[in-house]
GROMACS .gro file of C-alpha atoms in nm:
model
  351
    1MET     CA    1   4.988   2.598   2.839
    2ARG     CA    2   5.132   2.790   2.549
    3SER     CA    3   4.946   3.085   2.399
    4ARG     CA    4   4.752   3.045   2.071
    5THR     CA    5   4.884   3.378   1.941
    6PRO     CA    6   4.967   3.335   1.571
    7ASP     CA    7   5.333   3.310   1.488
    8ARG     CA    8   5.454   3.643   1.350
    9LEU     CA    9   5.634   3.506   1.043
   10CYS     CA   10   5.351   3.267   0.960
   11ALA     CA   11   5.089   3.540   1.006
   12GLU     CA   12   5.279   3.768   0.770
   13ALA     CA   13   5.289   3.503   0.494
   14VAL     CA   14   4.959   3.622   0.344
   15GLU     CA   15   5.085   3.643  -0.013
   16LEU     CA   16   5.225   3.291   0.007
   17ALA     CA   17   4.888   3.163   0.124
   18ARG     CA   18   4.703   3.366  -0.142
   19GLY     CA   19   4.918   3.222  -0.417
   20ALA     CA   20   4.838   2.866  -0.300
   21ALA     CA   21   4.463   2.945  -0.290
   22GLU     CA   22   4.469   3.100  -0.640
   23GLU     CA   23   4.651   2.794  -0.770
   24ALA     CA   24   4.379   2.563  -0.635
   25ALA     CA   25   4.080   2.782  -0.732
   26LEU     CA   26   3.960   2.915  -1.066
   27PRO     CA   27   4.099   3.249  -1.181
   28GLY     CA   28   3.949   3.544  -0.995
   29MET     CA   29   3.761   3.330  -0.740
   30VAL     CA   30   3.981   3.412  -0.436
   31GLY     CA   31   3.860   3.720  -0.247
   32GLU     CA   32   3.984   3.929   0.041
   33HIS     CA   33   4.186   3.798   0.333
   34VAL     CA   34   3.942   3.727   0.615
   35ASP     CA   35   4.141   3.604   0.915
   36ALA     CA   36   4.449   3.419   1.037
   37VAL     CA   37   4.393   3.145   1.295
   38ALA     CA   38   4.670   2.979   1.497
   39ASP     CA   39   4.636   2.599   1.483
   40GLY     CA   40   4.948   2.529   1.688
   41ASP     CA   41   5.304   2.642   1.750
   42ARG     CA   42   5.430   2.804   1.431
   43VAL     CA   43   5.119   2.676   1.241
   44VAL     CA   44   4.874   2.936   1.104
   45THR     CA   45   4.571   2.899   0.874
   46HIS     CA   46   4.486   3.194   0.648
   47LEU     CA   47   4.122   3.233   0.541
   48PHE     CA   48   4.023   3.397   0.211
   49GLU     CA   49   3.677   3.480   0.081
   50CYS     CA   50   3.545   3.244  -0.191
   51LYS     CA   51   3.371   3.408  -0.490
   52GLU     CA   52   3.272   3.081  -0.655
   53PRO     CA   53   2.900   3.084  -0.752
   54GLY     CA   54   2.702   2.848  -0.534
   55TYR     CA   55   2.952   2.861  -0.246
   56ARG     CA   56   2.821   3.160  -0.056
   57GLY     CA   57   2.987   3.182   0.287
   58TRP     CA   58   3.265   2.937   0.201
   59ARG     CA   59   3.631   3.029   0.253
   60TRP     CA   60   3.965   2.912   0.119
   61ALA     CA   61   4.174   2.786   0.409
   62VAL     CA   62   4.551   2.777   0.348
   63THR     CA   63   4.772   2.645   0.629
   64VAL     CA   64   5.136   2.752   0.653
   65ALA     CA   65   5.406   2.650   0.904
   66ARG     CA   66   5.775   2.688   0.984
   67ALA     CA   67   6.023   2.471   1.168
   68SER     CA   68   6.173   2.561   1.501
   69ARG     CA   69   6.444   2.833   1.477
   70ALA     CA   70   6.376   2.857   1.101
   71LYS     CA   71   6.288   3.184   0.927
   72VAL     CA   72   6.140   3.027   0.609
   73VAL     CA   73   5.761   2.968   0.604
   74THR     CA   74   5.643   2.667   0.403
   75LEU     CA   75   5.306   2.570   0.266
   76ASP     CA   76   5.115   2.290   0.443
   77GLU     CA   77   4.776   2.250   0.269
   78SER     CA   78   4.493   2.443   0.099
   79VAL     CA   79   4.129   2.347   0.114
   80LEU     CA   80   3.783   2.500   0.070
   81LEU     CA   81   3.588   2.499   0.400
   82PRO     CA   82   3.240   2.627   0.493
   83GLY     CA   83   3.213   2.937   0.708
   84PRO     CA   84   2.962   3.021   0.981
   85ASP     CA   85   2.700   3.145   0.727
   86ALA     CA   86   2.786   2.900   0.448
   87LEU     CA   87   2.517   2.746   0.231
   88LEU     CA   88   2.526   2.374   0.317
   89ALA     CA   89   2.330   2.073   0.200
   90PRO     CA   90   2.080   1.932   0.451
   91GLU     CA   91   2.187   1.649   0.677
   92TRP     CA   92   2.179   1.312   0.504
   93VAL     CA   93   1.875   1.102   0.584
   94PRO     CA   94   1.852   0.729   0.506
   95TRP     CA   95   1.625   0.634   0.219
   96SER     CA   96   1.396   0.440   0.453
   97GLU     CA   97   1.323   0.766   0.636
   98ARG     CA   98   1.304   0.983   0.324
   99LEU     CA   99   1.048   0.764   0.151
  100ARG     CA  100   0.696   0.904   0.147
  101PRO     CA  101   0.364   0.759   0.026
  102GLY     CA  102   0.337   0.789  -0.351
  103ASP     CA  103   0.715   0.792  -0.418
  104MET     CA  104   0.728   0.434  -0.545
  105GLY     CA  105   0.694   0.399  -0.921
  106PRO     CA  106   0.673   0.111  -1.169
  107GLY     CA  107   0.961  -0.131  -1.128
  108ASP     CA  108   1.066   0.001  -0.786
  109LEU     CA  109   1.123  -0.247  -0.502
  110LEU     CA  110   1.053  -0.154  -0.141
  111PRO     CA  111   1.213  -0.406   0.099
  112THR     CA  112   1.069  -0.433   0.447
  113GLU     CA  113   1.276  -0.482   0.760
  114SER     CA  114   1.278  -0.818   0.934
  115GLU     CA  115   1.161  -0.648   1.254
  116ASP     CA  116   0.895  -0.428   1.093
  117LEU     CA  117   0.641  -0.339   1.361
  118ARG     CA  118   0.361  -0.340   1.106
  119LEU     CA  119   0.403  -0.714   1.043
  120GLU     CA  120   0.403  -1.026   1.255
  121PRO     CA  121   0.476  -1.393   1.176
  122GLY     CA  122   0.194  -1.570   1.000
  123PHE     CA  123   0.116  -1.938   0.954
  124ALA     CA  124   0.431  -2.149   0.912
  125ALA     CA  125   0.389  -2.418   0.648
  126ASP     CA  126   0.651  -2.646   0.806
  127GLU     CA  127   0.471  -2.681   1.139
  128THR     CA  128   0.370  -3.035   1.229
  129PHE     CA  129   0.020  -3.140   1.323
  130GLY     CA  130  -0.087  -3.436   1.531
  131ASP     CA  131  -0.395  -3.651   1.502
  132ASN     CA  132  -0.597  -3.387   1.689
  133GLY     CA  133  -0.490  -3.111   1.451
  134GLY     CA  134  -0.298  -2.916   1.713
  135VAL     CA  135  -0.003  -2.702   1.604
  136GLY     CA  136   0.331  -2.841   1.716
  137VAL     CA  137   0.195  -3.184   1.825
  138PRO     CA  138   0.405  -3.448   1.649
  139ALA     CA  139   0.235  -3.746   1.498
  140VAL     CA  140   0.289  -4.081   1.673
  141ALA     CA  141   0.482  -4.317   1.449
  142PRO     CA  142   0.354  -4.680   1.440
  143GLY     CA  143   0.575  -4.917   1.639
  144SER     CA  144   0.747  -4.643   1.838
  145PRO     CA  145   0.769  -4.646   2.223
  146ASP     CA  146   0.519  -4.359   2.229
  147ALA     CA  147   0.272  -4.569   2.034
  148ASP     CA  148   0.314  -4.859   2.278
  149ALA     CA  149   0.262  -4.623   2.569
  150THR     CA  150  -0.056  -4.474   2.428
  151GLY     CA  151  -0.208  -4.813   2.349
  152PRO     CA  152  -0.396  -4.929   2.040
  153THR     CA  153  -0.546  -4.659   1.826
  154ALA     CA  154  -0.858  -4.672   1.613
  155ALA     CA  155  -0.645  -4.756   1.310
  156ASP     CA  156  -0.485  -5.049   1.496
  157ARG     CA  157  -0.825  -5.184   1.594
  158ALA     CA  158  -0.945  -5.156   1.234
  159ASP     CA  159  -0.639  -5.346   1.110
  160ALA     CA  160  -0.693  -5.616   1.372
  161ALA     CA  161  -1.054  -5.658   1.262
  162ARG     CA  162  -0.946  -5.684   0.898
  163ALA     CA  163  -0.686  -5.947   0.985
  164ALA     CA  164  -0.944  -6.149   1.176
  165ARG     CA  165  -1.175  -6.151   0.877
  166THR     CA  166  -0.898  -6.270   0.643
  167ALA     CA  167  -0.770  -6.543   0.880
  168PRO     CA  168  -0.807  -6.914   0.787
  169GLY     CA  169  -1.157  -7.031   0.839
  170ALA     CA  170  -1.301  -6.694   0.769
  171GLY     CA  171  -1.327  -6.725   0.396
  172THR     CA  172  -1.694  -6.642   0.384
  173GLU     CA  173  -1.641  -6.328   0.592
  174ALA     CA  174  -1.336  -6.224   0.384
  175ALA     CA  175  -1.532  -6.263   0.063
  176ALA     CA  176  -1.818  -6.060   0.206
  177SER     CA  177  -1.575  -5.790   0.319
  178ALA     CA  178  -1.413  -5.778  -0.025
  179ALA     CA  179  -1.755  -5.748  -0.184
  180GLU     CA  180  -1.847  -5.469   0.050
  181THR     CA  181  -1.520  -5.286  -0.028
  182ALA     CA  182  -1.573  -5.315  -0.401
  183GLU     CA  183  -1.930  -5.196  -0.365
  184ALA     CA  184  -1.814  -4.899  -0.157
  185ARG     CA  185  -1.557  -4.801  -0.419
  186GLN     CA  186  -1.825  -4.803  -0.684
  187GLY     CA  187  -2.093  -4.647  -0.468
  188PRO     CA  188  -2.137  -4.311  -0.295
  189LEU     CA  189  -1.774  -4.306  -0.176
  190ALA     CA  190  -1.644  -4.293  -0.532
  191GLU     CA  191  -1.895  -4.022  -0.621
  192LEU     CA  192  -1.793  -3.818  -0.316
  193ALA     CA  193  -1.424  -3.853  -0.397
  194GLU     CA  194  -1.484  -3.742  -0.754
  195ALA     CA  195  -1.697  -3.446  -0.644
  196GLU     CA  196  -1.438  -3.331  -0.387
  197ASP     CA  197  -1.143  -3.397  -0.620
  198ALA     CA  198  -0.983  -3.603  -0.342
  199ASP     CA  199  -0.712  -3.866  -0.357
  200VAL     CA  200  -0.835  -4.203  -0.229
  201VAL     CA  201  -0.547  -4.411  -0.091
  202ALA     CA  202  -0.592  -4.762   0.043
  203GLY     CA  203  -0.527  -4.812   0.413
  204THR     CA  204  -0.578  -4.604   0.723
  205PRO     CA  205  -0.418  -4.259   0.760
  206ALA     CA  206  -0.188  -4.389   1.036
  207HIS     CA  207  -0.029  -4.645   0.798
  208GLN     CA  208   0.019  -4.412   0.504
  209SER     CA  209   0.371  -4.298   0.427
  210THR     CA  210   0.273  -3.934   0.373
  211ALA     CA  211  -0.039  -3.741   0.455
  212PRO     CA  212  -0.255  -3.645   0.153
  213ALA     CA  213  -0.196  -3.292   0.027
  214ARG     CA  214  -0.562  -3.205  -0.011
  215GLY     CA  215  -0.757  -3.177   0.310
  216SER     CA  216  -0.455  -3.120   0.534
  217ILE     CA  217  -0.445  -2.825   0.771
  218ALA     CA  218  -0.162  -2.668   0.574
  219ALA     CA  219  -0.362  -2.686   0.250
  220VAL     CA  220  -0.671  -2.540   0.416
  221ALA     CA  221  -0.465  -2.260   0.570
  222GLU     CA  222  -0.315  -2.176   0.232
  223GLU     CA  223  -0.658  -2.174   0.070
  224LEU     CA  224  -0.785  -1.933   0.336
  225GLY     CA  225  -0.495  -1.694   0.275
  226MET     CA  226  -0.304  -1.789   0.591
  227GLY     CA  227  -0.004  -1.937   0.414
  228ARG     CA  228   0.188  -1.608   0.420
  229ALA     CA  229   0.517  -1.574   0.601
  230ARG     CA  230   0.407  -1.248   0.769
  231VAL     CA  231   0.069  -1.087   0.822
  232LEU     CA  232  -0.047  -0.746   0.939
  233SER     CA  233   0.014  -0.691   1.309
  234ARG     CA  234  -0.214  -0.505   1.545
  235TYR     CA  235   0.017  -0.204   1.530
  236GLY     CA  236   0.011  -0.208   1.149
  237LEU     CA  237  -0.367  -0.238   1.155
  238HIS     CA  238  -0.403   0.065   1.382
  239THR     CA  239  -0.162   0.279   1.180
  240ALA     CA  240  -0.348   0.197   0.858
  241ALA     CA  241  -0.681   0.279   1.022
  242ASP     CA  242  -0.548   0.613   1.149
  243ARG     CA  243  -0.412   0.699   0.803
  244TRP     CA  244  -0.740   0.616   0.631
  245GLU     CA  245  -0.940   0.804   0.894
  246GLU     CA  246  -0.728   1.113   0.840
  247ALA     CA  247  -0.762   1.102   0.461
  248TYR     CA  248  -1.130   1.003   0.432
  249GLY     CA  249  -1.279   1.039   0.776
  250ALA     CA  250  -1.553   1.228   0.952
  251LYS     CA  251  -1.337   1.538   1.019
  252THR     CA  252  -1.262   1.616   0.653
  253PRO     CA  253  -1.434   1.918   0.492
  254MET     CA  254  -1.611   1.693   0.242
  255ALA     CA  255  -1.763   1.483   0.520
  256GLN     CA  256  -1.866   1.790   0.719
  257ALA     CA  257  -2.071   1.920   0.423
  258ALA     CA  258  -2.212   1.581   0.319
  259PRO     CA  259  -2.587   1.521   0.348
  260ALA     CA  260  -2.535   1.169   0.491
  261ALA     CA  261  -2.260   0.927   0.593
  262CYS     CA  262  -2.119   0.641   0.389
  263MET     CA  263  -2.270   0.391   0.630
  264SER     CA  264  -2.608   0.430   0.460
  265CYS     CA  265  -2.475   0.471   0.105
  266GLY     CA  266  -2.547   0.206  -0.154
  267PHE     CA  267  -2.210   0.258  -0.324
  268LEU     CA  268  -2.015   0.138  -0.018
  269VAL     CA  269  -1.844  -0.202  -0.046
  270PRO     CA  270  -1.769  -0.334   0.305
  271LEU     CA  271  -1.426  -0.475   0.389
  272ALA     CA  272  -1.362  -0.820   0.532
  273GLY     CA  273  -1.256  -0.898   0.886
  274SER     CA  274  -1.261  -0.657   1.176
  275LEU     CA  275  -1.207  -0.356   0.947
  276ARG     CA  276  -1.563  -0.386   0.814
  277GLN     CA  277  -1.681  -0.234   1.141
  278ALA     CA  278  -1.526   0.103   1.053
  279PHE     CA  279  -1.422   0.111   0.683
  280GLY     CA  280  -1.532   0.025   0.333
  281VAL     CA  281  -1.445   0.095  -0.028
  282CYS     CA  282  -1.627   0.362  -0.229
  283ALA     CA  283  -1.761   0.240  -0.565
  284ASN     CA  284  -1.917   0.565  -0.690
  285GLU     CA  285  -1.729   0.682  -1.000
  286PHE     CA  286  -1.842   1.043  -0.943
  287SER     CA  287  -1.723   1.055  -0.583
  288PRO     CA  288  -1.381   1.204  -0.494
  289ALA     CA  289  -1.313   0.885  -0.296
  290ASP     CA  290  -1.387   0.639  -0.576
  291GLY     CA  291  -1.180   0.324  -0.525
  292ARG     CA  292  -1.050   0.448  -0.187
  293VAL     CA  293  -1.088   0.305   0.161
  294VAL     CA  294  -1.325   0.540   0.342
  295SER     CA  295  -1.454   0.559   0.695
  296LEU     CA  296  -1.815   0.472   0.756
  297ALA     CA  297  -1.853   0.824   0.900
  298TYR     CA  298  -1.720   0.982   0.579
  299GLY     CA  299  -1.962   1.127   0.325
  300CYS     CA  300  -1.990   1.330   0.008
  301GLY     CA  301  -2.250   1.475  -0.224
  302GLY     CA  302  -2.261   1.153  -0.425
  303HIS     CA  303  -2.455   0.966  -0.156
  304SER     CA  304  -2.696   0.719  -0.311
  305GLU     CA  305  -2.989   0.851  -0.104
  306ALA     CA  306  -2.891   1.218  -0.084
  307ALA     CA  307  -3.103   1.347  -0.373
  308VAL     CA  308  -3.314   1.083  -0.541
  309MET     CA  309  -3.442   1.219  -0.874
  310PRO     CA  310  -3.821   1.187  -0.906
  311LYS     CA  311  -3.959   0.985  -1.192
  312PRO     CA  312  -4.101   1.186  -1.484
  313PRO     CA  313  -4.482   1.219  -1.461
  314ARG     CA  314  -4.673   0.987  -1.688
  315PRO     CA  315  -4.968   1.134  -1.877
  316ALA     CA  316  -5.310   1.010  -1.777
  317PRO     CA  317  -5.462   0.754  -2.012
  318PRO     CA  318  -5.728   0.895  -2.250
  319VAL     CA  319  -6.088   0.878  -2.129
  320ILE     CA  320  -6.341   0.754  -2.384
  321ASP     CA  321  -6.713   0.784  -2.309
  322GLU     CA  322  -6.865   0.481  -2.480
  323THR     CA  323  -7.222   0.560  -2.366
  324VAL     CA  324  -7.271   0.859  -2.604
  325VAL     CA  325  -7.277   0.833  -2.983
  326GLU     CA  326  -7.168   1.144  -3.171
  327PRO     CA  327  -7.271   1.151  -3.538
  328MET     CA  328  -6.987   1.237  -3.774
  329PRO     CA  329  -7.096   1.340  -4.131
  330LEU     CA  330  -6.905   1.175  -4.412
  331ARG     CA  331  -6.977   1.467  -4.656
  332PRO     CA  332  -6.976   1.843  -4.582
  333ASP     CA  333  -7.309   2.021  -4.534
  334ARG     CA  334  -7.373   2.245  -4.835
  335THR     CA  335  -7.612   2.467  -4.644
  336GLY     CA  336  -7.357   2.559  -4.388
  337GLY     CA  337  -7.134   2.772  -4.614
  338SER     CA  338  -7.113   3.155  -4.616
  339VAL     CA  339  -7.157   3.188  -4.997
  340SER     CA  340  -7.458   3.071  -5.193
  341GLU     CA  341  -7.417   2.863  -5.501
  342GLY     CA  342  -7.595   3.119  -5.725
  343GLU     CA  343  -7.371   3.410  -5.639
  344PRO     CA  344  -7.060   3.489  -5.847
  345ALA     CA  345  -6.731   3.360  -5.718
  346GLU     CA  346  -6.515   3.603  -5.524
  347GLU     CA  347  -6.175   3.715  -5.637
  348LEU     CA  348  -5.864   3.514  -5.551
  349GLY     CA  349  -6.074   3.201  -5.556
  350HIS     CA  350  -6.245   3.242  -5.222
  351SER     CA  351  -6.579   3.069  -5.187
   0.00000   0.00000   0.00000
């Protein structure tokens, strides 16, 4: 293995390398010669100090080389490279890892990954339901081999009974059935359909081309909020609970100094589902947690029962003794004065 000792002619070409660095840099930004490193046979890189503001520790690296048996050194390349103590930017981090709570502003979109652990598949609207309402059980089409194998259904028996009533010789029964049907359409059935805003379609459900939209399992699931593509998983539920417990939980300084817990506060609005066992929403406008999800063990000085202000005392009603009559003179008593009528009046009008 050949030695990595710098080639003598290439190592002596400092001024050639300096000229290349000064041509690439701004005037006066190339400093002292730092080192000469052998990159290969007759290939040497000269390092010069960089005085550019903001590039502390960086160095201009100029590589020179010469051909075999040649005495002329030529320029290879010049570039600015960081040194051992160079000021470098931090390692790049993807935006999904840089994002922190509160960074999203108006108009920003935050896409979620397809394999996000916080979410799991919810109710699928395209799932099929059988007559028993089970997920994934296909409905039995009339006239199919499966229908023949399962035998007559309730709808088939109802159709057979209707056909028997309308057969020849059953005119009286058919007329009675038609009368009963008309009466049912005008009776409580029509009132119920109008009250429920339901679509009444003639025939049995098994012989209808499409199932009615209202009243189906898919419609009920959508009304209950289950028609979402993905819902919160157990992992996402636990991470949210840990985050809320850390922000507004029993170990916070505010809760440690509180006179009582939120569990007994009248301003607490419980959550729905399993979270109501541990969390609620504060509705006290003077509380530091107003509008926040708080733990039932959290508390603050705004507790509804912490310091109930007493009502102002009401004065006692006046007591009137109606058993004693006190005479009240309508005119003043002339004999009760301090000056007699015959004496001269005093100065300044006093009597």
